[in-house]
mmCIF file of C-alpha atoms in Angstrom:
data_model
loop_
_atom_site.group_PDB
_atom_site.id
_atom_site.type_symbol
_atom_site.label_atom_id
_atom_site.label_comp_id
_atom_site.label_asym_id
_atom_site.label_seq_id
_atom_site.Cartn_x
_atom_site.Cartn_y
_atom_site.Cartn_z
ATOM 1 C CA MET G 1 -24.762 -6.020 -10.985
ATOM 2 C CA PRO G 2 -24.471 -2.328 -10.337
ATOM 3 C CA PRO G 3 -23.376 -1.128 -6.724
ATOM 4 C CA SER G 4 -26.012 -0.686 -4.387
ATOM 5 C CA SER G 5 -26.541 1.089 -1.059
ATOM 6 C CA ASN G 6 -25.953 -2.344 0.543
ATOM 7 C CA GLU G 7 -22.263 -3.020 0.097
ATOM 8 C CA ALA G 8 -22.459 -6.316 1.740
ATOM 9 C CA GLU G 9 -24.873 -7.515 -0.621
ATOM 10 C CA TYR G 10 -23.014 -6.159 -3.643
ATOM 11 C CA LEU G 11 -19.739 -7.938 -2.540
ATOM 12 C CA LYS G 12 -21.593 -11.323 -2.857
ATOM 13 C CA ALA G 13 -21.368 -11.019 -6.633
ATOM 14 C CA PHE G 14 -17.603 -11.449 -6.455
ATOM 15 C CA ARG G 15 -15.702 -14.624 -5.521
ATOM 16 C CA LEU G 16 -14.230 -13.211 -2.189
ATOM 17 C CA THR G 17 -13.549 -15.254 0.902
ATOM 18 C CA PRO G 18 -15.405 -14.336 4.037
ATOM 19 C CA ALA G 19 -12.170 -12.862 5.336
ATOM 20 C CA GLN G 20 -11.755 -10.769 2.194
ATOM 21 C CA THR G 21 -15.363 -9.423 2.466
ATOM 22 C CA GLU G 22 -14.896 -8.603 6.163
ATOM 23 C CA SER G 23 -11.575 -6.678 5.519
ATOM 24 C CA ILE G 24 -13.380 -4.594 2.754
ATOM 25 C CA LEU G 25 -16.430 -3.809 4.930
ATOM 26 C CA LYS G 26 -14.249 -2.979 7.932
ATOM 27 C CA ARG G 27 -11.753 -0.962 5.612
ATOM 28 C CA ASP G 28 -8.776 -2.922 7.041
ATOM 29 C CA TYR G 29 -6.240 -1.914 4.287
ATOM 30 C CA ASN G 30 -3.487 -3.833 5.568
ATOM 31 C CA ARG G 31 -5.609 -7.021 5.936
ATOM 32 C CA MET G 32 -6.779 -6.485 2.254
ATOM 33 C CA LEU G 33 -3.290 -6.572 1.195
ATOM 34 C CA GLU G 34 -2.429 -9.528 3.113
ATOM 35 C CA LEU G 35 -5.329 -11.464 1.681
ATOM 36 C CA GLY G 36 -4.126 -10.582 -1.815
ATOM 37 C CA GLY G 37 -5.555 -7.311 -2.508
ATOM 38 C CA ASN G 38 -3.751 -4.911 -4.832
ATOM 39 C CA ILE G 39 -2.662 -1.492 -3.463
ATOM 40 C CA TYR G 40 -4.093 0.254 -6.549
ATOM 41 C CA PHE G 41 -7.594 -1.076 -5.881
ATOM 42 C CA THR G 42 -7.257 -0.651 -2.283
ATOM 43 C CA ALA G 43 -6.368 3.164 -2.937
ATOM 44 C CA LYS G 44 -9.397 3.479 -5.198
ATOM 45 C CA LEU G 45 -11.585 2.174 -2.479
ATOM 46 C CA GLY G 46 -10.301 4.581 -0.036
ATOM 47 C CA ALA G 47 -10.738 7.503 -2.690
ATOM 48 C CA THR G 48 -14.341 6.274 -3.221
ATOM 49 C CA ASP G 49 -14.749 6.793 0.528
ATOM 50 C CA GLY G 50 -13.295 10.337 0.172
ATOM 51 C CA HIS G 51 -9.768 9.626 1.628
ATOM 52 C CA SER G 52 -6.377 10.616 0.062
ATOM 53 C CA PHE G 53 -3.597 8.053 -0.337
ATOM 54 C CA ARG G 54 -1.684 10.127 2.408
ATOM 55 C CA HIS G 55 -4.641 9.305 4.787
ATOM 56 C CA LEU G 56 -4.594 5.542 3.829
ATOM 57 C CA ALA G 57 -0.837 5.333 4.198
ATOM 58 C CA ALA G 58 -0.831 7.047 7.461
ATOM 59 C CA THR G 59 -3.719 4.620 8.674
ATOM 60 C CA MET G 60 -1.811 1.597 7.464
ATOM 61 C CA THR G 61 1.453 2.593 9.168
ATOM 62 C CA GLY G 62 -0.282 3.715 12.386
ATOM 63 C CA SER G 63 0.803 7.304 12.235
ATOM 64 C CA SER G 64 -0.860 10.717 11.609
ATOM 65 C CA GLN G 65 -0.944 12.088 8.047
ATOM 66 C CA GLU G 66 1.401 14.774 9.270
ATOM 67 C CA ASP G 67 3.911 12.345 10.734
ATOM 68 C CA TYR G 68 3.504 10.213 7.576
ATOM 69 C CA ALA G 69 4.281 13.133 5.383
ATOM 70 C CA LYS G 70 7.285 14.270 7.434
ATOM 71 C CA MET G 71 8.647 10.711 7.482
ATOM 72 C CA MET G 72 8.334 10.599 3.527
ATOM 73 C CA LEU G 73 9.930 14.002 3.105
ATOM 74 C CA ALA G 74 12.764 12.927 5.159
ATOM 75 C CA GLY G 75 13.581 10.110 2.946
ATOM 76 C CA ALA G 76 10.972 7.508 3.917
ATOM 77 C CA ARG G 77 11.460 4.505 6.238
ATOM 78 C CA SER G 78 14.746 2.514 6.385
ATOM 79 C CA VAL G 79 14.735 -0.546 4.285
ATOM 80 C CA GLU G 80 15.721 -2.762 7.253
ATOM 81 C CA GLY G 81 12.715 -4.758 8.397
ATOM 82 C CA ASN G 82 10.601 -3.547 5.335
ATOM 83 C CA ARG G 83 12.232 -5.846 2.494
ATOM 84 C CA SER G 84 10.400 -8.432 0.533
ATOM 85 C CA ARG G 85 11.129 -12.121 1.453
ATOM 86 C CA SER G 86 13.734 -12.267 -1.323
ATOM 87 C CA GLY G 87 15.541 -9.175 -0.208
ATOM 88 C CA ARG G 88 15.524 -9.793 3.605
ATOM 89 C CA ASP G 89 18.942 -11.172 3.968
ATOM 90 C CA LYS G 90 20.702 -8.381 1.711
ATOM 91 C CA PRO G 91 22.040 -5.657 3.862
ATOM 92 C CA ALA G 92 21.110 -2.093 2.821
ATOM 93 C CA SER G 93 24.668 -0.918 2.502
ATOM 94 C CA LYS G 94 25.259 -3.400 -0.371
ATOM 95 C CA THR G 95 22.513 -1.833 -2.639
ATOM 96 C CA LYS G 96 23.058 1.194 -4.844
ATOM 97 C CA SER G 97 20.675 4.052 -4.424
ATOM 98 C CA LYS G 98 18.870 5.421 -7.404
ATOM 99 C CA SER G 99 20.583 8.580 -7.265
ATOM 100 C CA LYS G 100 24.120 7.305 -7.066
ATOM 101 C CA ALA G 101 23.201 4.827 -9.928
ATOM 102 C CA SER G 102 21.809 7.764 -12.035
ATOM 103 C CA SER G 103 24.726 10.177 -11.524
ATOM 104 C CA LYS G 104 27.247 7.451 -12.437
ATOM 105 C CA ALA G 105 25.187 7.018 -15.609
ATOM 106 C CA ARG G 106 25.068 10.814 -16.414
ATOM 107 C CA SER G 107 28.796 11.113 -15.796
ATOM 108 C CA LYS G 108 29.610 8.181 -18.319
ATOM 109 C CA ARG G 109 27.274 10.052 -21.003
ATOM 110 C CA GLY G 110 29.442 13.039 -20.800
#
């Protein structure tokens, strides 16, 4: 079934829960992810609506696009409070950063 101008009708062709359908129609990106959505497809939906990923990320984090960009350029958010369930109990100081691991690997190679 090709997309139509009636998005709600189009979504009936897929096995979505009412909550999933509602989150799509409301463009509630965080809810889409909570309900099993994929960030790639969520970003594609935003792009279809004419939004950049920076716009989506700012919307999802409750900040302006400028504040989101500044935060990312400053090294992003702290991992504290933003870990996966399996990593929640691991302190940030115990993990190696990518740059430290990469520099050690380069120094070993010569």
